[in-house]
Coordinates of C-alpha atoms in Angstrom, one line a residue:
M1 CA -26.4 -7.1 20.9
M2 CA -28.0 -5.9 17.7
A3 CA -27.0 -8.1 14.8
A4 CA -27.4 -8.5 11.0
G5 CA -26.1 -11.6 9.4
L6 CA -24.2 -13.1 12.4
G7 CA -25.3 -16.4 13.7
A8 CA -24.6 -20.1 14.2
P9 CA -21.0 -21.3 14.4
R10 CA -20.3 -22.5 10.9
G11 CA -17.8 -20.0 9.4
S12 CA -14.4 -18.4 9.9
G13 CA -14.6 -15.5 12.3
A14 CA -14.9 -16.5 15.9
V15 CA -14.7 -13.4 18.0
S16 CA -14.7 -12.6 21.8
V17 CA -14.6 -9.0 22.8
V18 CA -13.6 -7.2 26.0
L19 CA -13.4 -3.4 26.4
R20 CA -11.8 -2.0 29.5
L21 CA -11.1 1.4 30.8
G22 CA -8.8 2.4 33.8
L23 CA -5.6 3.9 35.0
L24 CA -2.3 2.4 34.0
G25 CA -2.1 0.5 37.2
A26 CA -5.6 -0.9 36.6
V27 CA -4.6 -2.0 33.1
L28 CA -1.7 -3.9 34.7
G29 CA -4.0 -5.8 37.0
T30 CA -5.0 -3.8 40.1
A31 CA -8.6 -3.7 41.3
Q32 CA -9.3 -0.2 40.0
A33 CA -10.2 -1.0 36.4
A34 CA -13.6 -0.1 35.1
V35 CA -15.0 -2.6 32.7
Y36 CA -17.5 -0.9 30.4
F37 CA -18.2 -3.8 28.1
R38 CA -17.6 -7.5 28.4
E39 CA -18.9 -10.3 26.2
Q40 CA -17.5 -13.8 26.3
F41 CA -20.2 -15.5 24.2
L42 CA -20.5 -18.4 26.7
D43 CA -23.5 -19.7 24.9
G44 CA -21.5 -21.0 22.0
G45 CA -19.5 -18.2 20.3
L46 CA -20.0 -15.5 17.7
Q47 CA -19.1 -16.7 14.2
T48 CA -19.8 -15.8 10.6
S49 CA -21.8 -18.4 8.7
E50 CA -21.2 -17.9 5.0
N51 CA -18.5 -16.5 2.7
S52 CA -19.1 -13.5 0.4
K53 CA -21.5 -11.9 2.8
F54 CA -21.7 -8.6 4.8
Y55 CA -22.0 -9.0 8.6
A56 CA -22.8 -6.4 11.2
I57 CA -23.4 -6.6 14.9
S58 CA -23.2 -4.0 17.7
S59 CA -23.9 -3.5 21.4
R60 CA -24.3 -0.4 23.5
F61 CA -23.0 0.3 27.0
K62 CA -23.1 3.2 29.4
P63 CA -21.3 6.1 27.6
F64 CA -18.0 7.2 29.0
S65 CA -14.9 9.3 28.2
N66 CA -11.4 8.0 28.3
K67 CA -9.9 11.5 28.9
G68 CA -7.2 11.3 31.5
K69 CA -7.4 7.5 31.6
T70 CA -5.9 4.5 29.8
L71 CA -8.2 2.8 27.3
V72 CA -7.8 -0.9 26.6
I73 CA -9.6 -2.8 23.8
Q74 CA -9.0 -6.5 24.0
Y75 CA -10.6 -9.5 22.2
T76 CA -9.8 -12.8 20.6
V77 CA -10.1 -13.8 16.9
K78 CA -9.9 -17.2 15.3
H79 CA -9.8 -17.8 11.5
E80 CA -11.1 -21.4 11.3
Q81 CA -10.7 -21.4 7.5
K82 CA -7.8 -20.3 5.4
I83 CA -9.6 -17.2 4.1
D84 CA -8.7 -15.2 1.0
C85 CA -10.3 -12.0 2.2
G86 CA -12.0 -11.1 5.5
G87 CA -11.7 -9.0 8.6
G88 CA -11.7 -9.8 12.2
Y89 CA -11.5 -6.2 13.6
V90 CA -13.8 -4.3 16.0
K91 CA -14.9 -0.7 16.0
I92 CA -15.6 1.6 18.8
F93 CA -18.5 4.1 18.2
S94 CA -20.1 7.1 19.9
S95 CA -23.3 6.5 21.8
D96 CA -25.4 8.0 18.9
L97 CA -24.5 5.1 16.6
D98 CA -27.5 4.1 14.4
Q99 CA -27.4 0.4 15.1
K100 CA -30.2 -0.6 12.8
N101 CA -28.2 0.8 9.8
L102 CA -24.7 -0.2 10.9
S103 CA -22.4 -0.5 7.8
G104 CA -18.9 0.2 6.7
A105 CA -19.9 3.9 6.3
S106 CA -21.0 4.3 9.9
P107 CA -18.7 6.9 11.6
Y108 CA -16.5 5.4 14.3
Y109 CA -13.9 6.5 16.8
I110 CA -11.5 3.5 16.7
M111 CA -11.0 0.5 14.4
F112 CA -8.7 -2.2 15.6
G113 CA -7.8 -5.7 14.7
P114 CA -6.6 -8.1 11.9
D115 CA -7.6 -7.9 8.3
I116 CA -6.6 -10.4 5.6
C117 CA -7.1 -9.9 1.8
G118 CA -5.1 -11.7 -0.8
S119 CA -1.4 -12.3 -0.5
E120 CA -0.5 -8.7 0.2
T121 CA -2.8 -7.6 3.1
K122 CA -2.2 -9.4 6.4
K123 CA -2.2 -6.6 8.8
V124 CA -3.5 -5.3 12.1
H125 CA -5.5 -2.1 11.7
V126 CA -5.2 0.7 14.1
I127 CA -7.3 3.6 12.8
L128 CA -8.3 6.6 14.9
N129 CA -10.8 9.3 14.2
Y130 CA -9.5 12.8 14.8
K131 CA -11.7 15.8 13.9
N132 CA -14.0 13.6 11.7
K133 CA -11.1 12.3 9.7
L134 CA -9.7 8.7 9.9
H135 CA -6.0 8.2 10.4
P136 CA -4.4 4.8 10.0
I137 CA -1.2 3.9 11.7
K138 CA 1.9 4.2 9.5
K139 CA 3.7 1.2 11.0
P140 CA 3.1 -2.2 9.4
I141 CA 1.8 -4.7 12.0
R142 CA 1.4 -8.2 10.7
C143 CA -1.5 -10.3 12.0
K144 CA -1.7 -14.0 12.7
V145 CA -2.8 -16.0 9.7
D146 CA -3.1 -19.5 11.2
G147 CA -6.2 -21.3 12.4
Y148 CA -5.7 -20.7 16.1
T149 CA -7.3 -18.3 18.5
H150 CA -5.3 -15.1 19.1
L151 CA -5.6 -12.3 21.6
Y152 CA -5.4 -8.8 20.2
T153 CA -4.9 -5.8 22.6
L154 CA -4.8 -2.1 21.9
I155 CA -3.8 0.2 24.7
I156 CA -4.1 4.0 24.4
R157 CA -2.7 6.1 27.2
P158 CA -3.2 9.7 28.3
D159 CA 0.4 10.6 27.4
Q160 CA -0.6 9.8 23.8
T161 CA 1.4 6.7 23.6
Y162 CA -0.1 3.4 22.3
E163 CA 0.7 -0.3 22.4
V164 CA -0.5 -3.2 20.3
K165 CA -0.1 -6.7 21.6
I166 CA -0.8 -10.1 20.0
D167 CA -1.1 -12.9 22.5
N168 CA 0.3 -10.5 25.2
E169 CA 3.5 -9.9 23.2
V170 CA 4.2 -6.4 22.0
A171 CA 3.8 -6.1 18.2
A172 CA 4.0 -2.3 18.0
L173 CA 4.3 0.7 20.3
G174 CA 5.0 4.4 19.9
N175 CA 3.5 7.9 20.1
L176 CA 0.2 8.6 18.4
E177 CA 1.3 11.9 17.0
D178 CA 4.5 10.4 15.5
D179 CA 2.9 7.2 14.0
L180 CA -0.4 8.6 12.8
D181 CA -0.8 11.8 10.7
F182 CA -3.1 13.7 13.1
L183 CA -1.2 17.0 13.0
P184 CA 1.1 18.9 10.5
P185 CA 4.8 18.2 11.1
R186 CA 6.5 20.1 13.8
K187 CA 9.4 21.1 11.5
I188 CA 9.4 22.0 7.8
N189 CA 12.1 22.8 5.2
D190 CA 13.0 26.5 5.3
P191 CA 11.4 27.9 2.1
A192 CA 13.9 30.9 2.2
V193 CA 16.9 28.6 1.8
K194 CA 17.8 26.8 -1.4
K195 CA 20.4 24.2 -2.2
P196 CA 23.6 25.8 -3.4
S197 CA 24.0 25.6 -7.2
D198 CA 27.4 23.9 -6.8
W199 CA 26.2 21.2 -4.4
D200 CA 26.7 17.9 -6.1
D201 CA 24.4 15.2 -4.6
R202 CA 25.0 12.6 -7.3
A203 CA 26.6 9.5 -5.7
H204 CA 27.5 8.0 -9.1
I205 CA 28.2 9.5 -12.5
D206 CA 28.9 8.2 -16.0
D207 CA 32.4 7.0 -16.5
P208 CA 33.9 9.6 -19.0
N209 CA 36.4 7.0 -20.2
D210 CA 33.8 4.4 -21.1
I211 CA 33.1 4.4 -24.8
K212 CA 30.4 2.7 -26.7
P213 CA 31.7 -0.3 -28.8
E214 CA 31.6 0.2 -32.5
D215 CA 29.5 -3.0 -33.0
W216 CA 26.9 -2.0 -30.4
D217 CA 24.2 -0.4 -32.6
E218 CA 22.5 -3.4 -33.9
P219 CA 18.8 -3.0 -34.7
E220 CA 16.2 -4.7 -32.4
Y221 CA 14.5 -6.4 -35.3
I222 CA 15.8 -7.7 -38.7
M223 CA 14.3 -9.3 -41.7
D224 CA 14.1 -13.1 -41.7
T225 CA 15.7 -13.8 -45.1
S226 CA 15.2 -17.5 -44.7
D227 CA 11.5 -17.2 -45.1
E228 CA 10.0 -17.5 -48.6
K229 CA 7.0 -15.9 -50.2
P230 CA 4.0 -18.3 -50.2
E231 CA 3.1 -19.6 -53.6
D232 CA -0.5 -18.5 -53.3
W233 CA 0.4 -14.9 -52.4
D234 CA -2.0 -12.6 -54.1
H235 CA -0.5 -9.1 -54.5
A236 CA -3.9 -7.6 -55.3
V237 CA -5.3 -9.0 -52.0
H238 CA -2.3 -9.0 -49.6
G239 CA -0.2 -6.2 -51.1
E240 CA 3.6 -6.4 -51.8
W241 CA 5.2 -9.3 -50.0
S242 CA 8.2 -8.7 -47.8
Y243 CA 10.4 -10.7 -45.4
P244 CA 8.9 -10.9 -41.9
M245 CA 10.7 -9.1 -39.1
V246 CA 12.3 -11.2 -36.3
K247 CA 14.1 -10.4 -33.1
N248 CA 17.8 -9.7 -33.7
P249 CA 19.9 -12.0 -31.6
L250 CA 22.7 -9.4 -31.7
Y251 CA 20.6 -6.6 -30.3
K252 CA 22.1 -5.4 -27.0
G253 CA 19.6 -2.6 -26.1
A254 CA 20.3 1.0 -25.5
W255 CA 23.9 1.6 -24.5
K256 CA 24.7 3.3 -21.3
P257 CA 28.2 4.1 -19.9
R258 CA 29.1 2.3 -16.7
Q259 CA 28.7 4.2 -13.5
I260 CA 31.6 5.2 -11.2
D261 CA 31.7 6.9 -7.8
N262 CA 31.4 10.7 -8.1
P263 CA 34.6 12.3 -6.8
N264 CA 32.7 15.5 -6.2
Y265 CA 29.8 13.9 -4.2
R266 CA 28.9 15.9 -1.1
G267 CA 26.1 13.8 0.2
V268 CA 22.4 14.7 0.5
W269 CA 22.0 18.4 1.1
P270 CA 20.7 19.0 4.6
H271 CA 17.9 21.4 4.1
P272 CA 17.7 23.7 7.1
Q273 CA 14.5 23.2 9.1
I274 CA 12.3 25.8 10.8
D275 CA 9.2 25.5 13.1
N276 CA 6.1 24.9 11.1
P277 CA 3.8 27.9 11.5
H278 CA 0.8 25.6 10.8
Y279 CA 1.7 23.2 13.6
S280 CA -0.2 23.5 16.9
P281 CA 0.1 20.8 19.6
D282 CA -3.0 18.9 20.7
Y283 CA -2.7 16.9 23.9
N284 CA -6.1 15.3 23.6
I285 CA -5.9 13.5 20.3
Y286 CA -6.1 10.2 22.3
S287 CA -9.4 11.0 24.0
Y288 CA -13.1 10.6 23.0
E289 CA -15.9 12.1 25.0
N290 CA -18.9 9.9 24.2
I291 CA -17.8 6.2 23.8
G292 CA -21.0 4.2 23.9
A293 CA -21.0 1.3 21.4
I294 CA -18.8 -1.5 20.1
G295 CA -19.4 -3.4 16.9
L296 CA -18.3 -5.4 13.9
D297 CA -19.0 -4.6 10.3
I298 CA -17.2 -7.1 8.1
W299 CA -17.4 -8.0 4.4
Q300 CA -16.0 -11.5 4.2

């Protein structure tokens, strides 16, 4: 493997990687599976060594195409520290990857695996390259955030379905076209049809019988008449003295009438749909012709 910044087991990103290709039966355990890359790191493991560093490592294998076959990417990740921000994902590249200059900008086919950053980002990435544009999965998939080793598996099938497993339990599944924005939508709103002018889609309306109370309009701030002008107040320096303004405890904010159910509510108007003239099916969005390298490029 060609590496930059990955070394002795002192850090927080232990990774074991297996990439398998085969028919569906092979993926389920028959003897037909073709293993294109396997690395178990039996000499001690692959781990990051320091925080706030960029790490990159990659390895080539005999190029292949997954067209007409089921592609399986499977590996383990262990976050030995409680990290604030770091990735544990892998990337699948074409065989023309420039390994010496591997970086986050290097073009890739597939990015898969857990990413943690702050309190908000704790997700499993599934990002596929289609016509040189990256498409992330729209489904949220939560990754494991404990300090144990977890097995992450991505399965991409020729029928354009996918499956994500964590510790061999299904975390997400679906159709690539539905869950990633590869293609324009099959249907669109008919531009020739407009919502009828008398269609009322307001679920609630102002209560016409609700009247603003007479004592409602109190100012937000009032003068604090309990304050007194300082004895050393200099008009020439400070200008005319006035009472300071304080928050009015009687202020109630802007008045709004209460809401009631709209008796004329007709629901959301169902805009008629038509076939999208810009949609064209593509039954090969799952496939890549020149898979030839696997790697990690992580800013931790």
